Short mmCIF file of C-alpha atoms in Angstrom, two decimals:
data_model
loop_
_atom_site.label_atom_id
_atom_site.label_comp_id
_atom_site.label_asym_id
_atom_site.label_seq_id
_atom_site.Cartn_x
_atom_site.Cartn_y
_atom_site.Cartn_z
CA UNK A 1 32.79 -29.81 -6.99
CA UNK A 2 31.02 -30.43 -10.34
CA UNK A 3 28.80 -33.05 -8.73
CA UNK A 4 27.85 -30.79 -5.85
CA UNK A 5 26.63 -27.90 -8.02
CA UNK A 6 23.28 -29.50 -9.00
CA UNK A 7 22.65 -30.09 -5.28
CA UNK A 8 23.41 -26.44 -4.56
CA UNK A 9 20.92 -25.44 -7.24
CA UNK A 10 18.34 -27.85 -5.84
CA UNK A 11 18.83 -26.51 -2.31
CA UNK A 12 18.28 -22.95 -3.55
CA UNK A 13 15.21 -24.02 -5.50
CA UNK A 14 13.74 -25.69 -2.41
CA UNK A 15 14.34 -22.52 -0.38
CA UNK A 16 12.71 -20.38 -3.08
CA UNK A 17 9.67 -22.62 -3.39
CA UNK A 18 9.46 -23.17 0.37
CA UNK A 19 9.30 -19.42 1.00
CA UNK A 20 6.65 -19.06 -1.69
CA UNK A 21 4.57 -21.80 -0.05
CA UNK A 22 5.09 -20.17 3.33
CA UNK A 23 3.65 -16.94 1.97
CA UNK A 24 0.71 -18.80 0.41
CA UNK A 25 -0.23 -20.40 3.73
CA UNK A 26 0.44 -17.24 5.75
CA UNK A 27 -1.81 -14.95 3.70
CA UNK A 28 -4.52 -17.45 2.84
CA UNK A 29 -7.98 -16.29 3.75
CA UNK A 30 -11.08 -17.34 1.78
CA UNK A 31 -11.80 -13.77 0.75
CA UNK A 32 -12.87 -12.54 -2.72
CA UNK A 33 -10.44 -10.02 -4.17
CA UNK A 34 -11.10 -7.63 -7.06
CA UNK A 35 -12.20 -9.68 -10.13
CA UNK A 36 -13.34 -12.55 -7.90
CA UNK A 37 -16.34 -10.46 -6.80
CA UNK A 38 -17.73 -10.98 -10.31
CA UNK A 39 -17.01 -14.71 -10.31
CA UNK A 40 -18.32 -16.68 -7.35
CA UNK A 41 -21.82 -18.18 -7.73
CA UNK A 42 -21.89 -21.57 -9.50
CA UNK A 43 -24.98 -20.67 -11.53
CA UNK A 44 -23.26 -17.49 -12.72
CA UNK A 45 -20.17 -19.43 -13.76
CA UNK A 46 -22.28 -21.79 -15.87
CA UNK A 47 -24.34 -18.95 -17.36
CA UNK A 48 -21.21 -16.93 -18.22
CA UNK A 49 -18.93 -19.84 -19.15
CA UNK A 50 -17.93 -18.36 -22.53
CA UNK A 51 -18.58 -14.72 -21.67
CA UNK A 52 -15.77 -12.26 -22.25
CA UNK A 53 -13.88 -10.85 -19.25
CA UNK A 54 -11.67 -7.97 -20.33
CA UNK A 55 -9.90 -9.44 -23.37
CA UNK A 56 -10.24 -13.06 -22.21
CA UNK A 57 -12.79 -15.87 -22.20
CA UNK A 58 -12.08 -17.57 -18.88
CA UNK A 59 -13.67 -20.92 -19.70
CA UNK A 60 -11.25 -23.14 -17.81
CA UNK A 61 -10.94 -20.75 -14.88
CA UNK A 62 -14.72 -20.81 -14.48
CA UNK A 63 -14.74 -24.62 -14.61
CA UNK A 64 -12.06 -24.71 -11.91
CA UNK A 65 -14.12 -22.24 -9.86
CA UNK A 66 -17.20 -24.45 -10.21
CA UNK A 67 -15.23 -27.43 -8.90
CA UNK A 68 -13.94 -25.22 -6.08
CA UNK A 69 -17.53 -24.32 -5.15
CA UNK A 70 -18.59 -27.95 -5.21
CA UNK A 71 -15.64 -29.42 -3.34
CA UNK A 72 -14.41 -26.54 -1.16
CA UNK A 73 -17.43 -24.23 -0.74
CA UNK A 74 -15.81 -21.50 -2.78
CA UNK A 75 -12.85 -21.09 -0.43
CA UNK A 76 -10.39 -21.05 -3.38
CA UNK A 77 -8.57 -24.16 -2.15
CA UNK A 78 -9.10 -25.92 -5.49
CA UNK A 79 -8.04 -22.79 -7.37
CA UNK A 80 -4.79 -22.53 -5.43
CA UNK A 81 -4.19 -26.28 -5.81
CA UNK A 82 -4.73 -25.90 -9.57
CA UNK A 83 -2.17 -23.09 -9.72
CA UNK A 84 0.46 -25.11 -7.88
CA UNK A 85 -0.31 -28.30 -9.79
CA UNK A 86 -0.18 -26.61 -13.19
CA UNK A 87 3.09 -24.89 -12.34
CA UNK A 88 4.63 -28.15 -11.11
CA UNK A 89 3.55 -29.82 -14.35
CA UNK A 90 5.30 -27.04 -16.27
CA UNK A 91 8.48 -27.56 -14.24
CA UNK A 92 8.49 -31.27 -15.09
CA UNK A 93 7.70 -30.65 -18.77
CA UNK A 94 10.54 -28.16 -19.17
CA UNK A 95 12.95 -30.53 -17.39
CA UNK A 96 11.93 -33.37 -19.74
CA UNK A 97 12.46 -31.13 -22.77
CA UNK A 98 15.88 -30.15 -21.44
CA UNK A 99 16.84 -33.81 -21.18
CA UNK A 100 15.53 -34.57 -24.66
CA UNK A 101 17.40 -31.53 -25.99
CA UNK A 102 20.71 -33.10 -24.97
CA UNK A 103 21.09 -32.67 -21.20
CA UNK A 104 20.92 -36.40 -20.56
CA UNK A 105 23.55 -36.91 -17.86
CA UNK A 106 21.92 -37.61 -14.45
CA UNK A 107 23.62 -34.59 -12.91
CA UNK A 108 22.44 -32.34 -15.74
CA UNK A 109 18.88 -33.62 -15.44
CA UNK A 110 18.80 -32.85 -11.74
CA UNK A 111 20.38 -29.47 -12.42
CA UNK A 112 17.77 -28.62 -15.07
CA UNK A 113 14.94 -29.74 -12.79
CA UNK A 114 16.27 -27.52 -9.98
CA UNK A 115 16.55 -24.53 -12.31
CA UNK A 116 13.01 -24.93 -13.63
CA UNK A 117 11.63 -25.47 -10.11
CA UNK A 118 13.34 -22.42 -8.68
CA UNK A 119 12.55 -20.16 -11.63
CA UNK A 120 8.86 -21.05 -11.80
CA UNK A 121 8.22 -20.78 -8.06
CA UNK A 122 10.14 -17.58 -7.36
CA UNK A 123 8.21 -14.99 -5.37
CA UNK A 124 8.49 -12.36 -8.14
CA UNK A 125 5.29 -14.04 -9.44
CA UNK A 126 3.54 -13.59 -6.08
CA UNK A 127 0.28 -12.25 -7.50
CA UNK A 128 -0.30 -15.50 -9.38
CA UNK A 129 0.39 -17.62 -6.29
CA UNK A 130 -1.38 -15.52 -3.66
CA UNK A 131 -4.58 -14.75 -5.57
CA UNK A 132 -6.74 -17.71 -6.55
CA UNK A 133 -8.19 -15.86 -9.54
CA UNK A 134 -4.81 -16.00 -11.27
CA UNK A 135 -4.80 -19.74 -12.04
CA UNK A 136 -5.24 -18.86 -15.72
CA UNK A 137 -1.90 -17.06 -15.69
CA UNK A 138 -0.12 -20.36 -15.15
CA UNK A 139 -2.63 -22.53 -16.99
CA UNK A 140 -2.27 -20.86 -20.37
CA UNK A 141 1.51 -21.37 -20.46
CA UNK A 142 1.62 -25.01 -19.42
CA UNK A 143 -1.08 -25.85 -21.95
CA UNK A 144 0.70 -24.03 -24.78
CA UNK A 145 4.02 -25.61 -23.77
CA UNK A 146 2.41 -29.06 -23.62
CA UNK A 147 1.06 -28.51 -27.13
CA UNK A 148 4.49 -27.60 -28.51
CA UNK A 149 6.10 -30.54 -26.66
CA UNK A 150 3.49 -33.01 -27.91
CA UNK A 151 3.91 -31.95 -31.53
CA UNK A 152 7.69 -32.24 -31.17
CA UNK A 153 7.94 -35.53 -29.30
CA UNK A 154 4.82 -37.57 -30.08
CA UNK A 155 4.90 -39.13 -33.56
CA UNK A 156 2.04 -39.32 -36.03
CA UNK A 157 -1.46 -37.97 -35.70
CA UNK A 158 -1.37 -38.40 -31.93
CA UNK A 159 1.16 -35.57 -31.70
CA UNK A 160 -0.99 -33.36 -33.93
CA UNK A 161 -4.13 -34.02 -31.90
CA UNK A 162 -2.37 -33.48 -28.58
CA UNK A 163 -0.72 -30.33 -29.88
CA UNK A 164 -4.05 -28.92 -31.04
CA UNK A 165 -5.65 -29.90 -27.75
CA UNK A 166 -2.95 -28.07 -25.80
CA UNK A 167 -3.49 -24.96 -27.93
CA UNK A 168 -7.27 -25.11 -27.47
CA UNK A 169 -6.87 -25.48 -23.69
CA UNK A 170 -4.48 -22.51 -23.68
CA UNK A 171 -7.14 -20.41 -25.39
CA UNK A 172 -9.62 -21.64 -22.80
CA UNK A 173 -7.47 -20.06 -20.11
CA UNK A 174 -6.56 -16.71 -21.72
CA UNK A 175 -6.81 -14.88 -25.04
CA UNK A 176 -3.10 -15.19 -25.83
CA UNK A 177 -3.66 -18.93 -26.18
CA UNK A 178 -5.27 -18.17 -29.55
CA UNK A 179 -1.77 -17.59 -30.94
CA UNK A 180 -0.64 -21.13 -30.10
CA UNK A 181 -2.24 -22.91 -33.13
CA UNK A 182 -0.51 -20.59 -35.61
CA UNK A 183 2.80 -21.29 -33.90
CA UNK A 184 2.06 -25.01 -34.09
CA UNK A 185 1.77 -24.67 -37.88
CA UNK A 186 5.24 -23.09 -38.05
CA UNK A 187 6.61 -25.80 -35.78
CA UNK A 188 5.01 -28.57 -37.86
CA UNK A 189 6.59 -27.21 -41.03
CA UNK A 190 9.96 -26.98 -39.30
CA UNK A 191 9.58 -30.57 -38.07
CA UNK A 192 8.72 -31.63 -41.65
CA UNK A 193 5.43 -33.09 -40.64
CA UNK A 194 3.39 -34.56 -43.55
CA UNK A 195 1.45 -31.91 -45.49
CA UNK A 196 -1.90 -33.35 -44.43
CA UNK A 197 -0.96 -32.90 -40.77
CA UNK A 198 0.19 -29.34 -41.42
CA UNK A 199 -3.11 -28.68 -43.19
CA UNK A 200 -5.03 -30.00 -40.20
CA UNK A 201 -3.18 -27.59 -37.93
CA UNK A 202 -3.83 -24.75 -40.40
CA UNK A 203 -7.55 -25.50 -40.10
CA UNK A 204 -7.30 -25.42 -36.30
CA UNK A 205 -5.32 -22.17 -36.48
CA UNK A 206 -8.12 -20.67 -38.57
CA UNK A 207 -11.12 -22.09 -36.75
CA UNK A 208 -10.08 -21.36 -33.16
CA UNK A 209 -9.70 -17.57 -33.58
CA UNK A 210 -12.99 -17.40 -35.50
CA UNK A 211 -14.79 -19.19 -32.67
CA UNK A 212 -12.98 -17.13 -30.04
CA UNK A 213 -13.59 -13.71 -31.57
CA UNK A 214 -17.22 -14.21 -32.57
CA UNK A 215 -19.10 -11.58 -30.58
CA UNK A 216 -15.83 -10.16 -29.26
CA UNK A 217 -15.53 -6.50 -28.27
CA UNK A 218 -12.52 -4.32 -27.50
CA UNK A 219 -12.21 -3.73 -23.75
CA UNK A 220 -12.69 -0.16 -22.63
CA UNK A 221 -9.65 1.83 -21.59
CA UNK A 222 -7.28 -0.46 -23.50
CA UNK A 223 -4.97 0.87 -26.19
CA UNK A 224 -5.86 0.63 -29.87
CA UNK A 225 -3.44 -2.00 -31.29
CA UNK A 226 -3.08 -0.05 -34.54
CA UNK A 227 -2.05 3.07 -32.66
CA UNK A 228 0.34 1.02 -30.52
CA UNK A 229 2.07 -0.24 -33.67
CA UNK A 230 2.69 3.36 -34.63
CA UNK A 231 4.85 3.72 -31.49
CA UNK A 232 7.42 0.97 -32.24
CA UNK A 233 10.17 2.07 -29.87
CA UNK A 234 7.77 2.29 -26.92
CA UNK A 235 6.33 -1.11 -27.87
CA UNK A 236 9.78 -2.71 -28.02
CA UNK A 237 10.59 -1.15 -24.65
CA UNK A 238 7.37 -2.56 -23.20
CA UNK A 239 8.13 -6.08 -24.47
CA UNK A 240 11.71 -5.90 -23.21
CA UNK A 241 10.63 -4.64 -19.76
CA UNK A 242 7.96 -7.37 -19.60
CA UNK A 243 10.57 -10.07 -20.15
CA UNK A 244 13.48 -8.50 -18.29
CA UNK A 245 11.71 -7.43 -15.10
CA UNK A 246 12.48 -10.59 -13.07
CA UNK A 247 16.19 -10.26 -13.82
CA UNK A 248 16.07 -6.61 -12.76
CA UNK A 249 14.36 -7.58 -9.50
CA UNK A 250 17.04 -10.19 -8.88
CA UNK A 251 19.73 -7.55 -9.46
CA UNK A 252 17.80 -4.89 -7.51
CA UNK A 253 17.32 -2.68 -10.55
CA UNK A 254 14.39 -0.69 -11.92
CA UNK A 255 12.69 0.02 -15.25
CA UNK A 256 15.88 0.79 -17.18
CA UNK A 257 17.57 -2.46 -16.13
CA UNK A 258 14.34 -4.36 -16.93
CA UNK A 259 14.45 -3.04 -20.49
CA UNK A 260 18.18 -3.79 -20.87
CA UNK A 261 17.84 -7.35 -19.56
CA UNK A 262 14.85 -7.93 -21.78
CA UNK A 263 16.83 -6.79 -24.81
CA UNK A 264 19.64 -9.15 -23.80
CA UNK A 265 17.18 -12.03 -23.64
CA UNK A 266 15.57 -11.15 -26.97
CA UNK A 267 19.00 -10.90 -28.61
CA UNK A 268 20.03 -14.29 -27.24
CA UNK A 269 16.80 -15.89 -28.48
CA UNK A 270 17.32 -14.34 -31.91
CA UNK A 271 20.85 -15.74 -32.09
CA UNK A 272 19.56 -19.21 -31.17
CA UNK A 273 16.77 -18.90 -33.73
CA UNK A 274 19.22 -18.02 -36.50
CA UNK A 275 21.59 -20.81 -35.43
CA UNK A 276 18.83 -23.41 -35.65
CA UNK A 277 17.89 -22.18 -39.12
CA UNK A 278 21.46 -22.17 -40.44
CA UNK A 279 22.50 -25.46 -38.86
CA UNK A 280 19.52 -27.71 -39.36
CA UNK A 281 21.14 -30.61 -37.55
CA UNK A 282 20.94 -28.58 -34.33
CA UNK A 283 17.18 -28.09 -34.70
CA UNK A 284 16.13 -31.24 -32.84
CA UNK A 285 12.45 -31.66 -31.94
CA UNK A 286 12.98 -30.89 -28.25
CA UNK A 287 14.96 -27.73 -29.06
CA UNK A 288 12.24 -26.59 -31.43
CA UNK A 289 9.68 -27.13 -28.68
CA UNK A 290 11.76 -25.00 -26.30
CA UNK A 291 12.18 -22.36 -29.00
CA UNK A 292 8.43 -22.16 -29.56
CA UNK A 293 7.77 -22.00 -25.81
CA UNK A 294 10.11 -19.02 -25.53
CA UNK A 295 8.61 -17.54 -28.68
CA UNK A 296 5.10 -17.86 -27.28
CA UNK A 297 6.04 -15.79 -24.24
CA UNK A 298 7.58 -13.13 -26.51
CA UNK A 299 4.42 -13.10 -28.64
CA UNK A 300 2.38 -12.78 -25.44
CA UNK A 301 4.46 -9.80 -24.31
CA UNK A 302 3.92 -8.18 -27.71
CA UNK A 303 0.17 -8.84 -27.66
CA UNK A 304 -0.05 -7.44 -24.15
CA UNK A 305 1.85 -4.34 -25.19
CA UNK A 306 -0.45 -3.77 -28.16
CA UNK A 307 -3.45 -3.62 -25.83
CA UNK A 308 -1.90 -2.00 -22.75
CA UNK A 309 0.78 0.37 -24.02
CA UNK A 310 -1.34 3.31 -22.86
CA UNK A 311 -0.94 2.17 -19.24
CA UNK A 312 2.77 2.93 -19.34
CA UNK A 313 5.97 0.95 -18.91
CA UNK A 314 5.30 0.41 -15.20
CA UNK A 315 2.35 -1.82 -16.07
CA UNK A 316 4.72 -4.21 -17.90
CA UNK A 317 6.45 -4.80 -14.56
CA UNK A 318 3.34 -6.29 -12.95
CA UNK A 319 3.92 -9.39 -10.86
CA UNK A 320 1.44 -11.39 -12.90
CA UNK A 321 3.61 -11.05 -16.01
CA UNK A 322 6.61 -12.51 -14.23
CA UNK A 323 5.27 -16.04 -14.82
CA UNK A 324 5.60 -15.91 -18.64
CA UNK A 325 8.89 -14.03 -18.22
CA UNK A 326 10.29 -16.84 -16.04
CA UNK A 327 9.06 -19.42 -18.57
CA UNK A 328 10.94 -17.43 -21.22
CA UNK A 329 14.20 -17.46 -19.25
CA UNK A 330 13.87 -21.15 -18.37
CA UNK A 331 13.32 -22.19 -21.99
CA UNK A 332 16.11 -19.87 -23.19
CA UNK A 333 18.55 -21.19 -20.60
CA UNK A 334 17.85 -24.78 -21.59
CA UNK A 335 18.18 -23.98 -25.28
CA UNK A 336 21.56 -22.28 -24.92
CA UNK A 337 22.80 -24.88 -22.44
CA UNK A 338 21.92 -27.74 -24.77
CA UNK A 339 23.73 -26.04 -27.66
CA UNK A 340 26.86 -25.46 -25.55
CA UNK A 341 26.77 -28.84 -23.78
CA UNK A 342 29.48 -30.41 -25.93
CA UNK A 343 31.97 -27.54 -25.84
CA UNK A 344 34.30 -25.71 -23.49
CA UNK A 345 31.47 -23.39 -22.40
CA UNK A 346 29.17 -26.21 -21.37
CA UNK A 347 29.00 -25.08 -17.73
CA UNK A 348 28.40 -21.40 -18.49
CA UNK A 349 24.60 -21.54 -18.44
CA UNK A 350 24.07 -23.87 -15.46
CA UNK A 351 26.62 -21.93 -13.40
CA UNK A 352 24.94 -18.63 -14.28
CA UNK A 353 21.53 -20.14 -13.53
CA UNK A 354 22.77 -21.44 -10.18
CA UNK A 355 24.08 -17.98 -9.36
CA UNK A 356 20.67 -16.61 -10.28
CA UNK A 357 19.00 -19.14 -7.97
CA UNK A 358 21.25 -18.04 -5.12
CA UNK A 359 20.24 -14.40 -5.70
CA UNK A 360 16.58 -15.41 -5.96
CA UNK A 361 16.78 -17.29 -2.67
CA UNK A 362 18.35 -14.26 -0.98
CA UNK A 363 15.69 -12.01 -2.50
CA UNK A 364 12.89 -14.30 -1.37
CA UNK A 365 14.22 -14.52 2.16
CA UNK A 366 14.51 -10.75 2.50
CA UNK A 367 11.13 -10.01 0.89
CA UNK A 368 8.82 -12.74 2.20
CA UNK A 369 7.83 -11.00 5.44
CA UNK A 370 6.99 -7.80 3.57
CA UNK A 371 4.97 -9.78 1.05
CA UNK A 372 2.98 -11.42 3.82
CA UNK A 373 2.30 -8.11 5.58
CA UNK A 374 1.19 -6.33 2.41
CA UNK A 375 -1.24 -9.06 1.33
CA UNK A 376 -2.67 -9.37 4.83
CA UNK A 377 -3.19 -5.62 4.91
CA UNK A 378 -5.13 -5.80 1.65
CA UNK A 379 -7.63 -8.52 2.52
CA UNK A 380 -7.90 -9.45 6.17
CA UNK A 381 -9.65 -6.31 7.41
CA UNK A 382 -12.29 -6.63 4.71
CA UNK A 383 -13.03 -10.20 5.84
CA UNK A 384 -13.83 -9.13 9.42
CA UNK A 385 -15.89 -6.18 8.16
CA UNK A 386 -17.98 -8.56 6.06
CA UNK A 387 -18.44 -11.06 8.86
CA UNK A 388 -19.37 -8.30 11.30
CA UNK A 389 -21.75 -6.55 8.88
CA UNK A 390 -19.80 -3.29 9.11
CA UNK A 391 -19.62 -1.08 6.02
CA UNK A 392 -16.06 0.08 6.50
CA UNK A 393 -15.59 1.49 3.01
CA UNK A 394 -11.89 2.43 3.31
CA UNK A 395 -11.15 -1.19 4.24
CA UNK A 396 -13.60 -2.78 1.78
CA UNK A 397 -12.19 -0.53 -0.95
CA UNK A 398 -8.95 -2.50 -0.76
CA UNK A 399 -10.67 -5.62 -2.13
CA UNK A 400 -13.03 -4.07 -4.69
CA UNK A 401 -12.85 -0.89 -6.74
CA UNK A 402 -16.32 0.29 -5.67
CA UNK A 403 -17.21 -0.78 -2.10
CA UNK A 404 -20.68 0.76 -2.45
CA UNK A 405 -21.58 -2.20 -4.68
CA UNK A 406 -20.43 -4.79 -2.17
CA UNK A 407 -23.39 -5.14 0.26
CA UNK A 408 -25.49 -7.01 -2.31
CA UNK A 409 -22.56 -9.22 -3.30
CA UNK A 410 -21.72 -9.94 0.35
CA UNK A 411 -25.35 -10.91 0.96
CA UNK A 412 -25.13 -13.37 -1.97
CA UNK A 413 -21.92 -14.88 -0.61
CA UNK A 414 -23.55 -15.30 2.78
CA UNK A 415 -26.71 -16.86 1.34
CA UNK A 416 -24.65 -19.26 -0.81
CA UNK A 417 -22.34 -20.05 2.16
CA UNK A 418 -19.26 -19.44 0.04
CA UNK A 419 -15.76 -18.12 0.73
CA UNK A 420 -15.41 -16.59 4.20
CA UNK A 421 -19.04 -17.58 4.93
CA UNK A 422 -18.40 -21.27 4.24
CA UNK A 423 -17.90 -22.19 7.91
CA UNK A 424 -20.88 -22.45 10.32
CA UNK A 425 -19.20 -20.09 12.83
CA UNK A 426 -19.29 -17.33 10.21
CA UNK A 427 -23.06 -17.16 10.80
CA UNK A 428 -23.01 -16.65 14.56
CA UNK A 429 -23.45 -12.87 14.40
CA UNK A 430 -26.35 -11.78 16.60
CA UNK A 431 -26.47 -15.10 18.50
CA UNK A 432 -25.15 -15.65 22.00
CA UNK A 433 -21.72 -17.21 22.42
CA UNK A 434 -23.11 -19.81 24.80
CA UNK A 435 -25.32 -21.25 22.02
CA UNK A 436 -22.26 -22.43 20.12
CA UNK A 437 -19.29 -23.01 22.44
CA UNK A 438 -18.30 -23.67 26.02
CA UNK A 439 -16.22 -20.94 27.60
CA UNK A 440 -13.01 -22.30 29.12
CA UNK A 441 -11.75 -21.17 32.56
CA UNK A 442 -10.02 -17.82 33.00
CA UNK A 443 -6.31 -18.00 32.24
CA UNK A 444 -6.68 -20.50 29.39
CA UNK A 445 -5.96 -17.60 27.06
CA UNK A 446 -4.15 -14.39 27.74
CA UNK A 447 -4.10 -11.11 25.86
CA UNK A 448 -5.59 -7.67 25.75
CA UNK A 449 -8.43 -5.81 24.04
CA UNK A 450 -6.56 -2.57 23.31
CA UNK A 451 -8.49 -0.35 20.90
CA UNK A 452 -11.98 0.32 19.63
CA UNK A 453 -12.05 3.11 17.02
CA UNK A 454 -15.36 4.35 15.54
CA UNK A 455 -16.13 3.61 11.88
CA UNK A 456 -18.06 6.19 9.88
CA UNK A 457 -20.72 4.44 7.80
CA UNK A 458 -22.87 6.08 5.14
CA UNK A 459 -25.62 3.48 5.52
CA UNK A 460 -24.81 1.02 8.26
CA UNK A 461 -26.89 -1.06 10.61
CA UNK A 462 -28.27 -0.19 14.01
CA UNK A 463 -25.84 1.14 16.59
CA UNK A 464 -22.21 2.19 16.30
CA UNK A 465 -19.53 0.33 14.36
CA UNK A 466 -15.91 0.02 15.46
CA UNK A 467 -12.54 -1.21 14.30
CA UNK A 468 -11.07 -3.22 17.15
CA UNK A 469 -7.61 -4.57 17.89
CA UNK A 470 -5.48 -6.24 20.53
CA UNK A 471 -3.37 -9.32 21.04
CA UNK A 472 -4.03 -12.87 22.17
CA UNK A 473 -2.35 -16.14 23.08
CA UNK A 474 -3.79 -19.57 23.75
CA UNK A 475 -1.79 -20.96 26.68
CA UNK A 476 -3.20 -24.47 26.36
CA UNK A 477 -2.35 -24.80 22.65
CA UNK A 478 0.79 -22.61 22.83
CA UNK A 479 -0.23 -20.65 19.76
CA UNK A 480 -1.99 -17.47 18.73
CA UNK A 481 -5.70 -17.95 18.03
CA UNK A 482 -6.64 -17.50 14.40
CA UNK A 483 -10.21 -16.23 14.80
CA UNK A 484 -11.89 -14.34 17.60
CA UNK A 485 -15.42 -13.13 18.24
CA UNK A 486 -16.52 -10.00 20.09
CA UNK A 487 -19.50 -10.04 22.47
CA UNK A 488 -21.50 -7.33 24.21
CA UNK A 489 -22.54 -7.27 27.87
CA UNK A 490 -25.35 -9.76 27.21
CA UNK A 491 -22.99 -12.30 25.65
CA UNK A 492 -24.34 -11.68 22.14
CA UNK A 493 -21.79 -11.94 19.31
CA UNK A 494 -21.37 -8.49 17.78
CA UNK A 495 -18.22 -8.88 15.68
CA UNK A 496 -15.24 -10.88 14.47
CA UNK A 497 -11.48 -10.45 14.58
CA UNK A 498 -8.54 -12.17 12.90
CA UNK A 499 -4.96 -12.64 14.11
CA UNK A 500 -2.49 -11.41 11.52
CA UNK A 501 -0.35 -8.66 13.06
CA UNK A 502 3.25 -8.89 14.24
CA UNK A 503 3.60 -7.89 17.90
CA UNK A 504 7.30 -8.02 18.77
CA UNK A 505 6.57 -6.02 21.92
CA UNK A 506 4.41 -8.83 23.28
CA UNK A 507 6.98 -11.49 22.50
CA UNK A 508 9.70 -9.38 24.12
CA UNK A 509 7.64 -8.83 27.29
CA UNK A 510 6.50 -12.47 27.59
CA UNK A 511 9.33 -14.86 26.58
CA UNK A 512 7.04 -17.94 26.71
CA UNK A 513 5.14 -16.61 23.67
CA UNK A 514 6.93 -18.01 20.64
CA UNK A 515 4.79 -16.72 17.76
CA UNK A 516 5.64 -13.16 16.63
CA UNK A 517 2.17 -12.70 15.10
CA UNK A 518 -0.15 -12.41 18.09
CA UNK A 519 -1.86 -9.16 17.13
CA UNK A 520 -5.51 -9.32 16.13
CA UNK A 521 -7.83 -6.81 14.48
CA UNK A 522 -11.43 -6.81 13.45
CA UNK A 523 -14.81 -5.10 13.52
CA UNK A 524 -17.88 -5.02 15.74
CA UNK A 525 -21.17 -3.19 16.14
CA UNK A 526 -22.66 -2.18 19.49
CA UNK A 527 -26.26 -1.05 19.86
CA UNK A 528 -25.43 0.73 23.13
CA UNK A 529 -22.28 1.82 24.99
CA UNK A 530 -20.83 -0.76 27.34
CA UNK A 531 -18.20 -3.41 27.81
CA UNK A 532 -17.16 -5.62 24.88
CA UNK A 533 -15.22 -8.85 25.29
CA UNK A 534 -12.91 -10.65 22.83
CA UNK A 535 -12.93 -14.45 22.84
CA UNK A 536 -10.61 -16.76 20.94
CA UNK A 537 -12.72 -19.51 19.37
CA UNK A 538 -12.01 -23.11 18.44
CA UNK A 539 -15.13 -24.13 16.49
CA UNK A 540 -13.99 -27.74 15.98
CA UNK A 541 -13.51 -28.26 19.72
CA UNK A 542 -16.58 -26.18 20.52
CA UNK A 543 -14.69 -23.98 22.97
CA UNK A 544 -13.78 -20.34 23.52
CA UNK A 545 -11.53 -18.52 25.94
CA UNK A 546 -11.57 -14.90 27.01
CA UNK A 547 -8.75 -12.73 25.70
CA UNK A 548 -9.73 -9.33 27.02
CA UNK A 549 -12.52 -6.89 27.82
CA UNK A 550 -12.81 -3.18 27.07
CA UNK A 551 -15.36 -0.51 27.84
CA UNK A 552 -16.64 1.12 24.65
CA UNK A 553 -16.65 3.98 24.00
#
């Protein structure tokens, strides 16, 4: 039984990560979302490389975005790959530290790896996995953790240099990285590093904040940190909720349980901290690295609370903050486990963590479909509005706080051939379908063009704009088409549609259709009333097949 438990944990971790990857692929669309509208042109990234964004200087994010523009035409593929790669690196680093902290048995190593993998890829962090802009929310923590690990495990000046480099890279991702050098100084003293090495880290801890905060300004609408300190109980509640939220989600609780679980975690970390001070022989380098990793996430929660306490406790429960919270629980679990590994309670932590993984897997399975639907609802309609040149402000308002500012930005994206405009077919609007593809015989695709609802535009183009919807199925490929175009009676392309809606009624009526998501929706613009036709397109094959025709209006 003991030998099977690590495999159970690994199986749960694979389910958790697999469902997260499923959601990533299901909702992927190369569509700017909120902050990304201010960060897409390569020349702008270079010009604003060190410019402040809210409280951060997103140097490394902008460099990743530049590479994404160069290699992937701004479709966020590189950004998503960076997020996954950085998080995988963090999983491996934490597993290595667990082994060096005393969990050296092969079964324990596998168990620790499974725990880290499941924790750091759980869907509670969905915002950081489903939005390419969030790569900094994983980057800052792996860099800080790598710095603490390097100082702990790499002897001599090499460890100092690598530790300082990790801290500098963390600051290059987000502002909380500026705290890492000061924590490295504490760690170096605890590790009894030579005074000259400690002094070098002190210089880094002094120079990095000076460089970072030169020309810095306080973001509007954020809380005054001094005033936040005058509300200590609210601040402690914010920090506790920040850290405890993932546990509350796992246990299907709310704000109160988030605060309670956070307090439990903070108490446990305090007990470990005191134990390592009192019993110096327990304070091994790897344990100190894990302690500082957990401490960095606590310091981040505190720093966040100082600047955002005015937004309320609910803001501490944001999905983006679940990544540092899960790093906190992973490091804490490994610390406590390593300290109990030689006693009668040695299985307490891994068994509890395995139970947590089981609950996380159940949670992920029950929530993944809802996650996919909600993210599709946010972004997909805006993509077809952009491609179809329809100013559907209620839809565009889901991807940017002020859709009235979007036409100029959309024109820039189109001119730069970035994001949703990266593919040649995204520029077919106004051209005839026959110029680009061959239309396959009737019956190749089946489906229906069901609705065409008018869109009210304040300043749209010529003619009338519509939201359109229906369903489609490619009989030859036995799959739902991803993209469709809409044509008018002359065969001119007047709009685009995207398949992303569940249609259980279609699947029930036609048993040969195996994909539940056959529903499509989009936008079009007609200069005169008449029939409009939806075609499924396969740009790589250069073909299209008719899905349905509807008279409009």
